[in-house]
C-alpha atoms as an extended CHARMM CRD file, in Angstrom:
* protein
*
       196  EXT
         1         1  MET       CA            -29.6950000000       42.4430000000        4.1190000000  PROA      1               0.0000000000
         2         2  ASP       CA            -27.8470000000       41.0460000000        7.0980000000  PROA      2               0.0000000000
         3         3  SER       CA            -24.7400000000       39.6530000000        5.3440000000  PROA      3               0.0000000000
         4         4  GLU       CA            -21.2880000000       41.1960000000        5.5730000000  PROA      4               0.0000000000
         5         5  PRO       CA            -19.5940000000       41.7740000000        2.2120000000  PROA      5               0.0000000000
         6         6  PRO       CA            -15.9650000000       40.6620000000        1.8640000000  PROA      6               0.0000000000
         7         7  GLU       CA            -13.1960000000       43.1380000000        2.4400000000  PROA      7               0.0000000000
         8         8  GLU       CA            -10.4330000000       43.2970000000       -0.1290000000  PROA      8               0.0000000000
         9         9  ALA       CA             -6.9110000000       42.2570000000        0.7340000000  PROA      9               0.0000000000
        10        10  ASP       CA             -4.9010000000       45.1720000000        2.0430000000  PROA      10              0.0000000000
        11        11  PHE       CA             -1.2840000000       45.9490000000        1.2220000000  PROA      11              0.0000000000
        12        12  ALA       CA              0.4440000000       47.2040000000        4.3480000000  PROA      12              0.0000000000
        13        13  ILE       CA              3.7120000000       49.1360000000        4.0120000000  PROA      13              0.0000000000
        14        14  HSD       CA              6.0640000000       49.3720000000        6.9690000000  PROA      14              0.0000000000
        15        15  ASP       CA              9.7160000000       50.0960000000        7.7940000000  PROA      15              0.0000000000
        16        16  ASP       CA             11.8120000000       47.2230000000        9.0980000000  PROA      16              0.0000000000
        17        17  GLU       CA             14.5110000000       47.5680000000       11.7640000000  PROA      17              0.0000000000
        18        18  ASP       CA             17.1720000000       48.3380000000        9.1190000000  PROA      18              0.0000000000
        19        19  GLY       CA             15.1850000000       51.2150000000        7.6700000000  PROA      19              0.0000000000
        20        20  PHE       CA             13.9850000000       49.3650000000        4.5690000000  PROA      20              0.0000000000
        21        21  VAL       CA             10.4240000000       49.8290000000        3.4250000000  PROA      21              0.0000000000
        22        22  ASN       CA              8.5820000000       46.5140000000        3.1120000000  PROA      22              0.0000000000
        23        23  GLY       CA              5.1410000000       45.6240000000        1.9570000000  PROA      23              0.0000000000
        24        24  GLU       CA              2.9430000000       42.7360000000        2.9180000000  PROA      24              0.0000000000
        25        25  TRP       CA             -0.4820000000       41.5740000000        1.8230000000  PROA      25              0.0000000000
        26        26  GLU       CA             -2.9460000000       41.1130000000        4.6370000000  PROA      26              0.0000000000
        27        27  PRO       CA             -5.5180000000       38.4360000000        3.8500000000  PROA      27              0.0000000000
        28        28  PRO       CA             -9.0030000000       39.5770000000        2.9320000000  PROA      28              0.0000000000
        29        29  ILE       CA            -11.9340000000       39.0770000000        5.2550000000  PROA      29              0.0000000000
        30        30  PRO       CA            -14.2690000000       36.6120000000        3.5180000000  PROA      30              0.0000000000
        31        31  PHE       CA            -17.9470000000       37.0870000000        2.8040000000  PROA      31              0.0000000000
        32        32  ARG       CA            -20.1800000000       36.2090000000        5.7570000000  PROA      32              0.0000000000
        33        33  PHE       CA            -23.7680000000       35.1310000000        5.1360000000  PROA      33              0.0000000000
        34        34  GLY       CA            -26.3050000000       36.6460000000        7.5230000000  PROA      34              0.0000000000
        35        35  SER       CA            -28.9160000000       34.2350000000        8.8570000000  PROA      35              0.0000000000
        36        36  ASP       CA            -31.8250000000       36.0220000000        7.1310000000  PROA      36              0.0000000000
        37        37  ASP       CA            -30.0020000000       36.1970000000        3.7780000000  PROA      37              0.0000000000
        38        38  HSD       CA            -28.9630000000       32.5540000000        4.1010000000  PROA      38              0.0000000000
        39        39  ALA       CA            -32.5470000000       31.4550000000        4.7930000000  PROA      39              0.0000000000
        40        40  LEU       CA            -33.7810000000       33.4220000000        1.7510000000  PROA      40              0.0000000000
        41        41  ALA       CA            -31.0130000000       31.9810000000       -0.4660000000  PROA      41              0.0000000000
        42        42  MET       CA            -31.9120000000       28.4270000000        0.6130000000  PROA      42              0.0000000000
        43        43  LYS       CA            -35.5980000000       29.0830000000       -0.0390000000  PROA      43              0.0000000000
        44        44  LEU       CA            -34.8900000000       30.4760000000       -3.5180000000  PROA      44              0.0000000000
        45        45  ALA       CA            -32.3650000000       27.7440000000       -4.4240000000  PROA      45              0.0000000000
        46        46  ASN       CA            -34.8140000000       25.0170000000       -3.4020000000  PROA      46              0.0000000000
        47        47  ALA       CA            -37.7120000000       26.6700000000       -5.2700000000  PROA      47              0.0000000000
        48        48  GLY       CA            -36.2980000000       25.7670000000       -8.6930000000  PROA      48              0.0000000000
        49        49  THR       CA            -34.2010000000       27.2490000000      -11.4690000000  PROA      49              0.0000000000
        50        50  ASP       CA            -36.3510000000       30.3690000000      -11.9920000000  PROA      50              0.0000000000
        51        51  HSD       CA            -36.1070000000       31.4640000000       -8.3590000000  PROA      51              0.0000000000
        52        52  GLY       CA            -32.5770000000       30.1450000000       -7.8780000000  PROA      52              0.0000000000
        53        53  LYS       CA            -31.0960000000       32.0380000000      -10.8130000000  PROA      53              0.0000000000
        54        54  PHE       CA            -28.6570000000       33.8090000000       -8.4630000000  PROA      54              0.0000000000
        55        55  LEU       CA            -26.7550000000       30.4770000000       -8.3540000000  PROA      55              0.0000000000
        56        56  ARG       CA            -25.6720000000       31.1160000000      -11.9550000000  PROA      56              0.0000000000
        57        57  GLN       CA            -23.5330000000       34.0200000000      -10.7000000000  PROA      57              0.0000000000
        58        58  ILE       CA            -21.5980000000       32.0150000000       -8.0970000000  PROA      58              0.0000000000
        59        59  VAL       CA            -18.7370000000       30.2800000000       -9.8830000000  PROA      59              0.0000000000
        60        60  VAL       CA            -16.0280000000       27.8130000000       -8.9600000000  PROA      60              0.0000000000
        61        61  TRP       CA            -12.7410000000       27.3250000000      -10.7830000000  PROA      61              0.0000000000
        62        62  ALA       CA            -11.2270000000       23.8400000000      -10.4620000000  PROA      62              0.0000000000
        63        63  ASP       CA             -8.5650000000       21.6900000000      -12.0690000000  PROA      63              0.0000000000
        64        64  ILE       CA            -10.1270000000       18.2670000000      -12.5850000000  PROA      64              0.0000000000
        65        65  THR       CA             -8.2500000000       15.1620000000      -13.7070000000  PROA      65              0.0000000000
        66        66  ALA       CA            -10.5580000000       12.3710000000      -14.8280000000  PROA      66              0.0000000000
        67        67  THR       CA            -10.9470000000        9.5230000000      -17.2860000000  PROA      67              0.0000000000
        68        68  GLN       CA            -12.2670000000        9.9600000000      -20.8010000000  PROA      68              0.0000000000
        69        69  THR       CA            -15.3000000000        7.9230000000      -19.6700000000  PROA      69              0.0000000000
        70        70  TRP       CA            -16.1500000000       10.5160000000      -17.0340000000  PROA      70              0.0000000000
        71        71  TRP       CA            -15.4050000000       13.5060000000      -19.2780000000  PROA      71              0.0000000000
        72        72  SER       CA            -17.7920000000       12.1750000000      -21.9300000000  PROA      72              0.0000000000
        73        73  GLU       CA            -20.5900000000       12.2760000000      -19.3320000000  PROA      73              0.0000000000
        74        74  PHE       CA            -19.4780000000       15.6150000000      -17.8800000000  PROA      74              0.0000000000
        75        75  ASP       CA            -19.6770000000       17.1130000000      -21.3850000000  PROA      75              0.0000000000
        76        76  THR       CA            -23.4500000000       16.6470000000      -21.1610000000  PROA      76              0.0000000000
        77        77  TYR       CA            -23.4790000000       19.8200000000      -19.0630000000  PROA      77              0.0000000000
        78        78  ARG       CA            -23.0680000000       22.8840000000      -21.2610000000  PROA      78              0.0000000000
        79        79  MET       CA            -24.8920000000       25.6720000000      -19.4220000000  PROA      79              0.0000000000
        80        80  GLY       CA            -22.8500000000       27.3450000000      -16.6870000000  PROA      80              0.0000000000
        81        81  VAL       CA            -19.7420000000       25.3200000000      -17.5430000000  PROA      81              0.0000000000
        82        82  GLU       CA            -16.5960000000       26.4040000000      -19.3520000000  PROA      82              0.0000000000
        83        83  LYS       CA            -13.5170000000       24.2100000000      -19.6390000000  PROA      83              0.0000000000
        84        84  ASN       CA            -10.0580000000       24.2330000000      -21.1160000000  PROA      84              0.0000000000
        85        85  SER       CA             -8.2480000000       20.9110000000      -21.4400000000  PROA      85              0.0000000000
        86        86  GLU       CA             -4.7890000000       19.5320000000      -21.9610000000  PROA      86              0.0000000000
        87        87  SER       CA             -5.1540000000       18.9470000000      -25.6630000000  PROA      87              0.0000000000
        88        88  LYS       CA             -4.4690000000       15.3650000000      -26.7050000000  PROA      88              0.0000000000
        89        89  MET       CA             -3.7280000000       16.7510000000      -30.1550000000  PROA      89              0.0000000000
        90        90  HSD       CA             -0.8730000000       18.8920000000      -28.8270000000  PROA      90              0.0000000000
        91        91  THR       CA              0.3890000000       17.0590000000      -25.7110000000  PROA      91              0.0000000000
        92        92  LEU       CA             -0.0770000000       13.3140000000      -26.1990000000  PROA      92              0.0000000000
        93        93  MET       CA              2.9920000000       12.9150000000      -28.3850000000  PROA      93              0.0000000000
        94        94  ASN       CA              5.2550000000       15.0540000000      -26.1570000000  PROA      94              0.0000000000
        95        95  ARG       CA              5.7580000000       12.7880000000      -23.1300000000  PROA      95              0.0000000000
        96        96  GLU       CA              6.3310000000        9.1280000000      -22.4040000000  PROA      96              0.0000000000
        97        97  ILE       CA              3.1060000000        7.1800000000      -21.9290000000  PROA      97              0.0000000000
        98        98  THR       CA              3.1430000000        5.3580000000      -18.5930000000  PROA      98              0.0000000000
        99        99  ALA       CA              0.6170000000        3.3670000000      -16.5650000000  PROA      99              0.0000000000
       100       100  ASP       CA              0.0440000000        6.2570000000      -14.1370000000  PROA      100             0.0000000000
       101       101  MET       CA             -1.5760000000        8.2220000000      -16.9840000000  PROA      101             0.0000000000
       102       102  PHE       CA             -4.5790000000        5.8710000000      -16.7790000000  PROA      102             0.0000000000
       103       103  ASP       CA             -7.1150000000        4.7560000000      -14.1920000000  PROA      103             0.0000000000
       104       104  PHE       CA             -6.9690000000        0.9650000000      -14.3080000000  PROA      104             0.0000000000
       105       105  SER       CA             -8.4410000000        0.5550000000      -10.8100000000  PROA      105             0.0000000000
       106       106  ALA       CA            -11.2980000000       -1.6470000000      -12.0380000000  PROA      106             0.0000000000
       107       107  TRP       CA             -8.8050000000       -4.1640000000      -13.4980000000  PROA      107             0.0000000000
       108       108  GLY       CA             -6.6250000000       -4.9590000000      -10.5130000000  PROA      108             0.0000000000
       109       109  GLU       CA             -2.8650000000       -5.1530000000      -10.8480000000  PROA      109             0.0000000000
       110       110  ASP       CA             -1.9290000000       -8.8210000000      -10.9460000000  PROA      110             0.0000000000
       111       111  GLY       CA             -2.1030000000      -11.8820000000      -13.1580000000  PROA      111             0.0000000000
       112       112  PHE       CA             -3.6530000000      -11.6830000000      -16.6140000000  PROA      112             0.0000000000
       113       113  ASP       CA             -5.0200000000       -8.1900000000      -16.0380000000  PROA      113             0.0000000000
       114       114  GLY       CA             -1.5500000000       -6.8670000000      -15.1920000000  PROA      114             0.0000000000
       115       115  PHE       CA             -0.1560000000       -8.3820000000      -18.3870000000  PROA      115             0.0000000000
       116       116  VAL       CA             -2.9220000000       -6.8530000000      -20.5020000000  PROA      116             0.0000000000
       117       117  ILE       CA             -2.4590000000       -3.4310000000      -18.9090000000  PROA      117             0.0000000000
       118       118  GLY       CA              1.3080000000       -3.5700000000      -19.3500000000  PROA      118             0.0000000000
       119       119  ARG       CA              0.9860000000       -4.5620000000      -22.9980000000  PROA      119             0.0000000000
       120       120  LEU       CA             -1.6000000000       -1.8560000000      -23.6950000000  PROA      120             0.0000000000
       121       121  VAL       CA              0.5770000000        0.8740000000      -22.1450000000  PROA      121             0.0000000000
       122       122  SER       CA              3.6080000000       -0.4420000000      -24.0830000000  PROA      122             0.0000000000
       123       123  LEU       CA              1.6690000000       -0.4210000000      -27.3410000000  PROA      123             0.0000000000
       124       124  CYS       CA              0.5260000000        3.1780000000      -26.7430000000  PROA      124             0.0000000000
       125       125  GLU       CA              4.1180000000        4.2060000000      -26.0390000000  PROA      125             0.0000000000
       126       126  GLU       CA              5.3810000000        2.4010000000      -29.1660000000  PROA      126             0.0000000000
       127       127  LEU       CA              2.8540000000        4.2640000000      -31.3050000000  PROA      127             0.0000000000
       128       128  ARG       CA              3.8490000000        7.5580000000      -29.6860000000  PROA      128             0.0000000000
       129       129  VAL       CA              7.5580000000        6.9310000000      -30.3170000000  PROA      129             0.0000000000
       130       130  CYS       CA              6.8100000000        6.0470000000      -33.9550000000  PROA      130             0.0000000000
       131       131  GLY       CA              4.8410000000        9.2780000000      -34.3070000000  PROA      131             0.0000000000
       132       132  ASP       CA              1.6360000000        7.4310000000      -35.2750000000  PROA      132             0.0000000000
       133       133  PHE       CA             -0.8430000000        9.8430000000      -33.6830000000  PROA      133             0.0000000000
       134       134  ASP       CA             -3.9350000000        8.5380000000      -35.5230000000  PROA      134             0.0000000000
       135       135  ARG       CA             -3.4560000000        4.9310000000      -34.3970000000  PROA      135             0.0000000000
       136       136  LEU       CA             -2.5150000000        6.0040000000      -30.8730000000  PROA      136             0.0000000000
       137       137  LEU       CA             -5.6830000000        8.0590000000      -30.5880000000  PROA      137             0.0000000000
       138       138  GLN       CA             -7.7920000000        5.1600000000      -31.8520000000  PROA      138             0.0000000000
       139       139  ILE       CA             -6.3610000000        2.6510000000      -29.3800000000  PROA      139             0.0000000000
       140       140  LEU       CA             -6.1460000000        5.0040000000      -26.3830000000  PROA      140             0.0000000000
       141       141  PRO       CA             -8.4400000000        3.5330000000      -23.7100000000  PROA      141             0.0000000000
       142       142  MET       CA            -11.2640000000        5.4680000000      -22.0630000000  PROA      142             0.0000000000
       143       143  SER       CA             -9.3170000000        5.1030000000      -18.8040000000  PROA      143             0.0000000000
       144       144  PHE       CA             -6.7840000000        7.6980000000      -20.0510000000  PROA      144             0.0000000000
       145       145  LEU       CA             -6.6430000000       10.5810000000      -17.5760000000  PROA      145             0.0000000000
       146       146  GLN       CA             -7.0250000000       14.1380000000      -18.8200000000  PROA      146             0.0000000000
       147       147  LYS       CA             -6.8190000000       17.3560000000      -16.8350000000  PROA      147             0.0000000000
       148       148  ARG       CA             -9.1870000000       20.2250000000      -17.5480000000  PROA      148             0.0000000000
       149       149  THR       CA             -9.5030000000       23.6050000000      -15.8870000000  PROA      149             0.0000000000
       150       150  CYS       CA            -13.2140000000       24.2060000000      -15.3930000000  PROA      150             0.0000000000
       151       151  MET       CA            -15.3480000000       27.1800000000      -14.4650000000  PROA      151             0.0000000000
       152       152  ILE       CA            -18.6820000000       25.8960000000      -13.1580000000  PROA      152             0.0000000000
       153       153  SER       CA            -21.5980000000       27.8660000000      -11.7390000000  PROA      153             0.0000000000
       154       154  TYR       CA            -23.3650000000       26.7590000000       -8.5690000000  PROA      154             0.0000000000
       155       155  ALA       CA            -26.5000000000       26.3310000000      -10.6920000000  PROA      155             0.0000000000
       156       156  ALA       CA            -24.7050000000       23.8330000000      -12.9570000000  PROA      156             0.0000000000
       157       157  LEU       CA            -23.1790000000       22.0860000000       -9.9350000000  PROA      157             0.0000000000
       158       158  ARG       CA            -26.6420000000       21.7940000000       -8.3880000000  PROA      158             0.0000000000
       159       159  ASN       CA            -27.9410000000       20.1850000000      -11.5770000000  PROA      159             0.0000000000
       160       160  MET       CA            -24.9970000000       17.7560000000      -11.6940000000  PROA      160             0.0000000000
       161       161  TYR       CA            -25.2200000000       16.9130000000       -8.0100000000  PROA      161             0.0000000000
       162       162  HSD       CA            -28.8840000000       15.9660000000       -8.0740000000  PROA      162             0.0000000000
       163       163  ALA       CA            -28.6360000000       14.1020000000      -11.3950000000  PROA      163             0.0000000000
       164       164  ARG       CA            -25.4200000000       12.1690000000      -10.6460000000  PROA      164             0.0000000000
       165       165  ARG       CA            -25.1920000000       11.7410000000       -6.8490000000  PROA      165             0.0000000000
       166       166  ASN       CA            -26.1880000000        8.0610000000       -7.0010000000  PROA      166             0.0000000000
       167       167  HSD       CA            -24.7240000000        7.2970000000      -10.4380000000  PROA      167             0.0000000000
       168       168  LYS       CA            -23.1110000000        3.9050000000      -11.0310000000  PROA      168             0.0000000000
       169       169  LEU       CA            -19.8600000000        5.5100000000      -12.2440000000  PROA      169             0.0000000000
       170       170  LYS       CA            -17.6810000000        5.9260000000       -9.1230000000  PROA      170             0.0000000000
       171       171  GLU       CA            -16.1140000000        9.1580000000      -10.3700000000  PROA      171             0.0000000000
       172       172  TRP       CA            -19.4660000000       10.9130000000       -9.9690000000  PROA      172             0.0000000000
       173       173  HSD       CA            -19.5040000000        9.9670000000       -6.2790000000  PROA      173             0.0000000000
       174       174  THR       CA            -16.0400000000       11.4960000000       -5.8730000000  PROA      174             0.0000000000
       175       175  PHE       CA            -17.1410000000       14.6310000000       -7.7340000000  PROA      175             0.0000000000
       176       176  CYS       CA            -20.3070000000       14.9800000000       -5.6250000000  PROA      176             0.0000000000
       177       177  ASP       CA            -18.2740000000       14.4720000000       -2.4300000000  PROA      177             0.0000000000
       178       178  TRP       CA            -16.0650000000       17.3630000000       -3.5900000000  PROA      178             0.0000000000
       179       179  ILE       CA            -19.1360000000       19.5260000000       -4.2370000000  PROA      179             0.0000000000
       180       180  GLU       CA            -20.1800000000       18.9820000000       -0.6060000000  PROA      180             0.0000000000
       181       181  THR       CA            -16.8810000000       20.5860000000        0.5360000000  PROA      181             0.0000000000
       182       182  LEU       CA            -17.5320000000       23.8920000000       -1.2740000000  PROA      182             0.0000000000
       183       183  PRO       CA            -18.4630000000       27.0100000000        0.7020000000  PROA      183             0.0000000000
       184       184  TYR       CA            -22.2160000000       27.1860000000        1.2070000000  PROA      184             0.0000000000
       185       185  SER       CA            -22.6000000000       23.8410000000       -0.5880000000  PROA      185             0.0000000000
       186       186  GLU       CA            -26.0430000000       23.5310000000        0.9700000000  PROA      186             0.0000000000
       187       187  LEU       CA            -27.2050000000       25.8980000000       -1.7790000000  PROA      187             0.0000000000
       188       188  ILE       CA            -26.2120000000       23.1340000000       -4.2130000000  PROA      188             0.0000000000
       189       189  THR       CA            -27.1930000000       20.0260000000       -2.2600000000  PROA      189             0.0000000000
       190       190  GLY       CA            -30.3290000000       21.4550000000       -0.6520000000  PROA      190             0.0000000000
       191       191  LYS       CA            -29.1790000000       19.9850000000        2.6770000000  PROA      191             0.0000000000
       192       192  GLU       CA            -28.4900000000       22.2830000000        5.6040000000  PROA      192             0.0000000000
       193       193  LYS       CA            -25.0840000000       21.8650000000        7.2280000000  PROA      193             0.0000000000
       194       194  ALA       CA            -24.6880000000       21.5780000000       10.9660000000  PROA      194             0.0000000000
       195       195  ASN       CA            -23.2500000000       24.7750000000       12.4710000000  PROA      195             0.0000000000
       196       196  ASP       CA            -19.5640000000       24.4520000000       13.3290000000  PROA      196             0.0000000000
């Protein structure tokens, strides 16, 4: 093993110039992959799910805001993924429905499309104000944005990345671009990064 384990954050106590005792957290020293360990991890990750099972123990927590269209595809992934969402059942009726709660980017914002979008948002808000949850839920477009807090293993991210990298839904491209920014993302993508 040639990696250096992380050091925990340290709480330093010191006296200030007025004689008061103060404390301050010193940032932790992050994990540093040794070159031999990194090479072995890449070899195991690229050898398939049986050899790359260590990726199941590396997890990422993220708040993701996406359309219902994207969430319905994301829900395909069950292994190595846990999520907690803003419940439509409990939150949809509590705040004014506005256009910024949707992703209408495919429609444009002028002419007929702008009229349709404006009318749809107004209708959703009217149903909310009237307290008609069932009808609101039925008419709510798939472009409605929902935030979920997700815990995702590197193994699940690897599966998603390789299955969805070239998907026709643009949100998958954004998600895969985000995956590439994660620490040691080469374990997910299979592509070595250039040394900084």
